[in-house]
Short mmCIF file of C-alpha atoms in Angstrom, two decimals:
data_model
loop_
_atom_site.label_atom_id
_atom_site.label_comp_id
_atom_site.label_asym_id
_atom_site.label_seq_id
_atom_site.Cartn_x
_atom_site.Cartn_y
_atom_site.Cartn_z
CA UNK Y 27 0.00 0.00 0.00
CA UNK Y 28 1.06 3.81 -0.34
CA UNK Y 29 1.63 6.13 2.23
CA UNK Y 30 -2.30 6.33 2.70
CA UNK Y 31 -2.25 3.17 3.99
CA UNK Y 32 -4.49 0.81 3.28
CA UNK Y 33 -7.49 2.08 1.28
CA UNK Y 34 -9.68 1.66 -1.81
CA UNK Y 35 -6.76 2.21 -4.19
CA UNK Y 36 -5.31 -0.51 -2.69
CA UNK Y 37 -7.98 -2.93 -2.84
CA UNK Y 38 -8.70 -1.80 -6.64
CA UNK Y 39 -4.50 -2.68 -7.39
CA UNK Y 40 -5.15 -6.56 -5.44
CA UNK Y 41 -8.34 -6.91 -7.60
CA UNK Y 42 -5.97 -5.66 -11.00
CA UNK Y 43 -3.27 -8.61 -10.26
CA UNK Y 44 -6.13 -11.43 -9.17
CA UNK Y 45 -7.80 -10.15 -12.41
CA UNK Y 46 -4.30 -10.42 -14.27
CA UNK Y 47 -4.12 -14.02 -13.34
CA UNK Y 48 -2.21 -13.53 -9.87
CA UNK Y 49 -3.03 -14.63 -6.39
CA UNK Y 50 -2.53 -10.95 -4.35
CA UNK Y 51 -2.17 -10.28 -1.02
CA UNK Y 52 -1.68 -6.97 1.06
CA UNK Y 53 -0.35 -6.61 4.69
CA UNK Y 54 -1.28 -3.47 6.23
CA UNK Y 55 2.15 -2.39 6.98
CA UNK Y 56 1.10 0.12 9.71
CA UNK Y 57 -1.43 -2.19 12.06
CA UNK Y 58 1.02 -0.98 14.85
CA UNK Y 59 0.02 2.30 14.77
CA UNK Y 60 -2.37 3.31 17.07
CA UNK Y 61 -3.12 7.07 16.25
CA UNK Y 62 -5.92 8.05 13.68
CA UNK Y 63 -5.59 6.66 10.82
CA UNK Y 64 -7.38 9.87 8.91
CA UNK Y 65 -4.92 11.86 8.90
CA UNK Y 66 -2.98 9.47 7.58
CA UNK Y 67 -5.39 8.56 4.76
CA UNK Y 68 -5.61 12.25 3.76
CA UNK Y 69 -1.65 12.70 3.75
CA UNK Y 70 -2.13 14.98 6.36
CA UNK Y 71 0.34 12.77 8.53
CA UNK Y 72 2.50 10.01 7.60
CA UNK Y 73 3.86 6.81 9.31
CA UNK Y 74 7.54 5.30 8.52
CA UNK Y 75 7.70 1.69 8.17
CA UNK Y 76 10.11 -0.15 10.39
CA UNK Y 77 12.70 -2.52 7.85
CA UNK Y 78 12.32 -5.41 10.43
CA UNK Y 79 8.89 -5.05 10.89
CA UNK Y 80 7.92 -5.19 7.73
CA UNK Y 81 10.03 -8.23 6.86
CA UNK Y 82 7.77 -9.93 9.66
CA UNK Y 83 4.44 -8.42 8.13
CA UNK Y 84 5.60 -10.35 4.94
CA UNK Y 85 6.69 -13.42 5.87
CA UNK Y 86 3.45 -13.84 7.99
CA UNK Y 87 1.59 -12.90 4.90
CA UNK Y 88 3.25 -15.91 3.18
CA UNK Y 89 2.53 -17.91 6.09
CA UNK Y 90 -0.87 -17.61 4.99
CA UNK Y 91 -0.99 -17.77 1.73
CA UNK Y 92 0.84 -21.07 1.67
CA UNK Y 93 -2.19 -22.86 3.65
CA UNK Y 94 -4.69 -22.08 0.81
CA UNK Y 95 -5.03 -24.80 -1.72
CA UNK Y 96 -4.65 -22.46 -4.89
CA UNK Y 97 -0.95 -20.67 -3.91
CA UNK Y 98 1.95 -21.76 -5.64
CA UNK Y 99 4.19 -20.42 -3.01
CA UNK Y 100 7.12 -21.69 -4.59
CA UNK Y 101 6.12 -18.27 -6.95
CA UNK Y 102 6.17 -15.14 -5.11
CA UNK Y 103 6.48 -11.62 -6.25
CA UNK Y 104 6.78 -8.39 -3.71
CA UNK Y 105 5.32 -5.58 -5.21
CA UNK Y 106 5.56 -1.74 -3.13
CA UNK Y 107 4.40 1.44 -4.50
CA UNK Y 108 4.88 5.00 -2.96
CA UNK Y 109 6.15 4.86 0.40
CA UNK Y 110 6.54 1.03 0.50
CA UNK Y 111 8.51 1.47 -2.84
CA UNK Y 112 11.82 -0.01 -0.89
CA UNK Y 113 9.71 -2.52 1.05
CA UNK Y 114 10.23 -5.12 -2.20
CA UNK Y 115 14.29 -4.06 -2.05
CA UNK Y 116 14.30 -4.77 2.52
CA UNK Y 117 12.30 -8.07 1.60
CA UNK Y 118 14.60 -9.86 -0.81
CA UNK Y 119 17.72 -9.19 0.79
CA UNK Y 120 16.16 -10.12 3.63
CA UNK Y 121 14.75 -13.57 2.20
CA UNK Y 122 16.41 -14.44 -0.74
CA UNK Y 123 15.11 -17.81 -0.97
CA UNK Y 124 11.24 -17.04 -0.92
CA UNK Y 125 11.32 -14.17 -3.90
CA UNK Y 126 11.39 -14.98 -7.64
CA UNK Y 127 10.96 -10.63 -8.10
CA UNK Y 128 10.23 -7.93 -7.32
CA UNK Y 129 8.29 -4.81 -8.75
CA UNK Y 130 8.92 -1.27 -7.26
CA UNK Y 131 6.42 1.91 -8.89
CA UNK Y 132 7.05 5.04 -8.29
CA UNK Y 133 8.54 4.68 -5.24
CA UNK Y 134 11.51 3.03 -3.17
CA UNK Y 135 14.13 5.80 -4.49
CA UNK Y 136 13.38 8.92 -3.22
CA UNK Y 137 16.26 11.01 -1.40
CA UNK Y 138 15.34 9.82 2.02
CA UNK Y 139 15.80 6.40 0.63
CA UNK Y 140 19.33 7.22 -0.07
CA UNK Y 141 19.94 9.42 2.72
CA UNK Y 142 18.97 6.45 5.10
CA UNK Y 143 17.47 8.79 7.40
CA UNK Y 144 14.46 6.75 9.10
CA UNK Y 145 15.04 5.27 11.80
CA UNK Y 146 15.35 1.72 11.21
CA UNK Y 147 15.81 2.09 7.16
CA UNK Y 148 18.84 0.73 5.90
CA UNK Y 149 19.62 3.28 2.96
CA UNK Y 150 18.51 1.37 -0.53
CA UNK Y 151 22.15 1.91 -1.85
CA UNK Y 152 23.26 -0.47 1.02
CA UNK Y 153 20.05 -3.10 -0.53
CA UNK Y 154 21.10 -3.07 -4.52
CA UNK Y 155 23.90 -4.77 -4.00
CA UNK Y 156 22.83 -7.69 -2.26
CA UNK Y 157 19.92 -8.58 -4.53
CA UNK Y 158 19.39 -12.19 -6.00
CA UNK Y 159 16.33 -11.86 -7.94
CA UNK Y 160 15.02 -9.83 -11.32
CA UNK Y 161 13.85 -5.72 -10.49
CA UNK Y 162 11.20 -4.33 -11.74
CA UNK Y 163 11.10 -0.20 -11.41
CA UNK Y 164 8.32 2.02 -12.80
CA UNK Y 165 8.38 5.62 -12.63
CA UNK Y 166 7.11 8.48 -13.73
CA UNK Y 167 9.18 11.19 -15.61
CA UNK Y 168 7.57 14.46 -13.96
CA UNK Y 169 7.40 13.05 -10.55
CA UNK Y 170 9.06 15.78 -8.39
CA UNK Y 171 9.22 12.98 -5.50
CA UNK Y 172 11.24 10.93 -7.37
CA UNK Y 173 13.71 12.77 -9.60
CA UNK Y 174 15.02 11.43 -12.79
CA UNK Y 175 18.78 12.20 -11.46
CA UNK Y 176 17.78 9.05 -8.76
CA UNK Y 177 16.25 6.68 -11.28
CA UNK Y 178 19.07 7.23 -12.84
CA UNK Y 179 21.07 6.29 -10.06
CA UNK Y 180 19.37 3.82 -9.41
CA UNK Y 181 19.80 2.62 -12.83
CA UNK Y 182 23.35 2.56 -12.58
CA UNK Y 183 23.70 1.05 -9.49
CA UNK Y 184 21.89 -2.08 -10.96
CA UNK Y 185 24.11 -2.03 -13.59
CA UNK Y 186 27.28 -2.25 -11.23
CA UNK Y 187 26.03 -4.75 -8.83
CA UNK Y 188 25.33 -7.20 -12.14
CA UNK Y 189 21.08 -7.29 -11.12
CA UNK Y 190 19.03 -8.76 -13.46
CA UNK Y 191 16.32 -5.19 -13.85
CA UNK Y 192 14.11 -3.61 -16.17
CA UNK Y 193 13.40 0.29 -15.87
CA UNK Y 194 10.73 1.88 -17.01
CA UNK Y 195 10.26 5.42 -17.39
CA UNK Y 196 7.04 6.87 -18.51
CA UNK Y 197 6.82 10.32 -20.42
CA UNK Y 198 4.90 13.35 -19.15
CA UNK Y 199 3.83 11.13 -15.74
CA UNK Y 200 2.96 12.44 -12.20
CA UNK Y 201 3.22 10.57 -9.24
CA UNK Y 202 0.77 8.20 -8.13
CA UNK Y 203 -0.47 7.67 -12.30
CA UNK Y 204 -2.00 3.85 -11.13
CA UNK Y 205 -4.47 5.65 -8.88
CA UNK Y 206 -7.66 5.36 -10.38
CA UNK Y 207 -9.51 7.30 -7.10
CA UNK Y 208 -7.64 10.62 -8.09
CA UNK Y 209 -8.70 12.16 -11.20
CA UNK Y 210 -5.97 14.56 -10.57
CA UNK Y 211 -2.70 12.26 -10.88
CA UNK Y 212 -4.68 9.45 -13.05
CA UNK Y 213 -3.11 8.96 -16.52
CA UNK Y 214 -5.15 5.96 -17.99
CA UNK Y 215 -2.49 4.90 -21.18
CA UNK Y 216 0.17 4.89 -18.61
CA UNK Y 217 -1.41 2.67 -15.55
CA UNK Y 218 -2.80 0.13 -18.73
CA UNK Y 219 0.86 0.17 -20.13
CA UNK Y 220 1.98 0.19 -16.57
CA UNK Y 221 -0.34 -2.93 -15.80
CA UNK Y 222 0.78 -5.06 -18.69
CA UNK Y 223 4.61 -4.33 -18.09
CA UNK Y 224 3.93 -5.75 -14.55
CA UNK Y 225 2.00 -9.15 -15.62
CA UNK Y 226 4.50 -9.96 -18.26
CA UNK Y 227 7.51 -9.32 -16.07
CA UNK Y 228 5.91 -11.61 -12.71
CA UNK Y 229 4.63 -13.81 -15.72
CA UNK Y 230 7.68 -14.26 -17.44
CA UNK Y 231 9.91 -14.65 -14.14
CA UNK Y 232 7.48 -17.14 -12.61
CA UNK Y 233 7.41 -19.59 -15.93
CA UNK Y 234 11.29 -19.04 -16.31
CA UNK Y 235 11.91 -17.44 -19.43
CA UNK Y 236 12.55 -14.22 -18.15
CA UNK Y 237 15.81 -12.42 -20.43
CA UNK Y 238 15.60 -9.28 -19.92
#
């Protein structure tokens, strides 16, 4: 989920991915919290996610998919947009053995990512180099929360650390594009073309013919 926590965005992206073919599931990374969550809803206040914590939101999520008759669990994908943008990055260092990818949209890089400044963050240029599986990254080009000069970055930093990745960058895009509950950031072409990048990369990792 975003920074909003989670909220009928959310629920719209685990209905895309079932209706893409995928089993989804979505920990709500802030259940410790015990403050009003309305403020956080309406941006108005925000709550930083805790690296260890949400390694243990995850693997309990997995814990539960892997009782339902229908999981391949032996298939798993970690997908984090906005503020859990680096969530994806914590979790596969963290557990290299139970991620075949991971998917992070327009999120994960922003300057406090790299300035490791939260407490209990480890700084994402500490993560990049200690990845395992494929990297998916999204973003869009007029997004003044993530600037190009850090997808860039980013970029190159995959590049050094030998990571299997796949950037995308789309033209004239705000943050947030996906969101289909704000008419003000939604960009339709781009969250479609965003959509299919994302099934055919889990798709294409999961069947093993990714080559990218």
């Amino acid at each position: 989920h975003e920074r909003y926590g989670p909220v009928e965005h959310c629920f719209n992206v685990l209905e895309r991915f079932a209706k893409s073919g995928f089993v989804a599931a979505m920990p709500d990374l802030f259940h410790r919290y015990t403050g009003d969550r309305g403020p956080i809803e309406r941006s108005e206040d925000r709550v930083d996610t805790v690296d260890v914590e949400s390694v243990a939101d995850i693997d309990a999520t997995l814990a539960h998919l892997r009782v339902l008759s229908y999981v391949d669990s032996t298939r798993v994908g970690v997908s984090g947009f906005c503020l859990t943008g680096r969530t994806p990055l914590v979790y596969a260092v963290a557990r290299p053995d139970e991620v075949a990818a991971i998917a992070i949209t327009h999120g994960g890089i922003y300057p406090r990512d790299y300035h490791g400044d939260k407490p209990g963050q480890e700084p994402v240029a500490g993560l990049i180099p200690r990845l395992s599986c494929p990297v998916l990254g999204m973003f869009g080009e007029t997004d003044r929360s993530v600037p190009m000069e850090n997808i860039s970055r980013f970029r190159r930093e995959l590049e050094r650390s030998g990571a299997d990745y796949w950037i995308k960058v789309f033209a004239d895009t705000p943050h947030g594009w996906m969101n289909t509950t704000n008419s003000a950031i939604f960009r339709e072409p781009q969250s479609e073309t965003a959509w299919q990048t994302l099934a055919e990369f889990y798709s294409s990792v999961f069947a093993g013919d990714w080559n990218k």
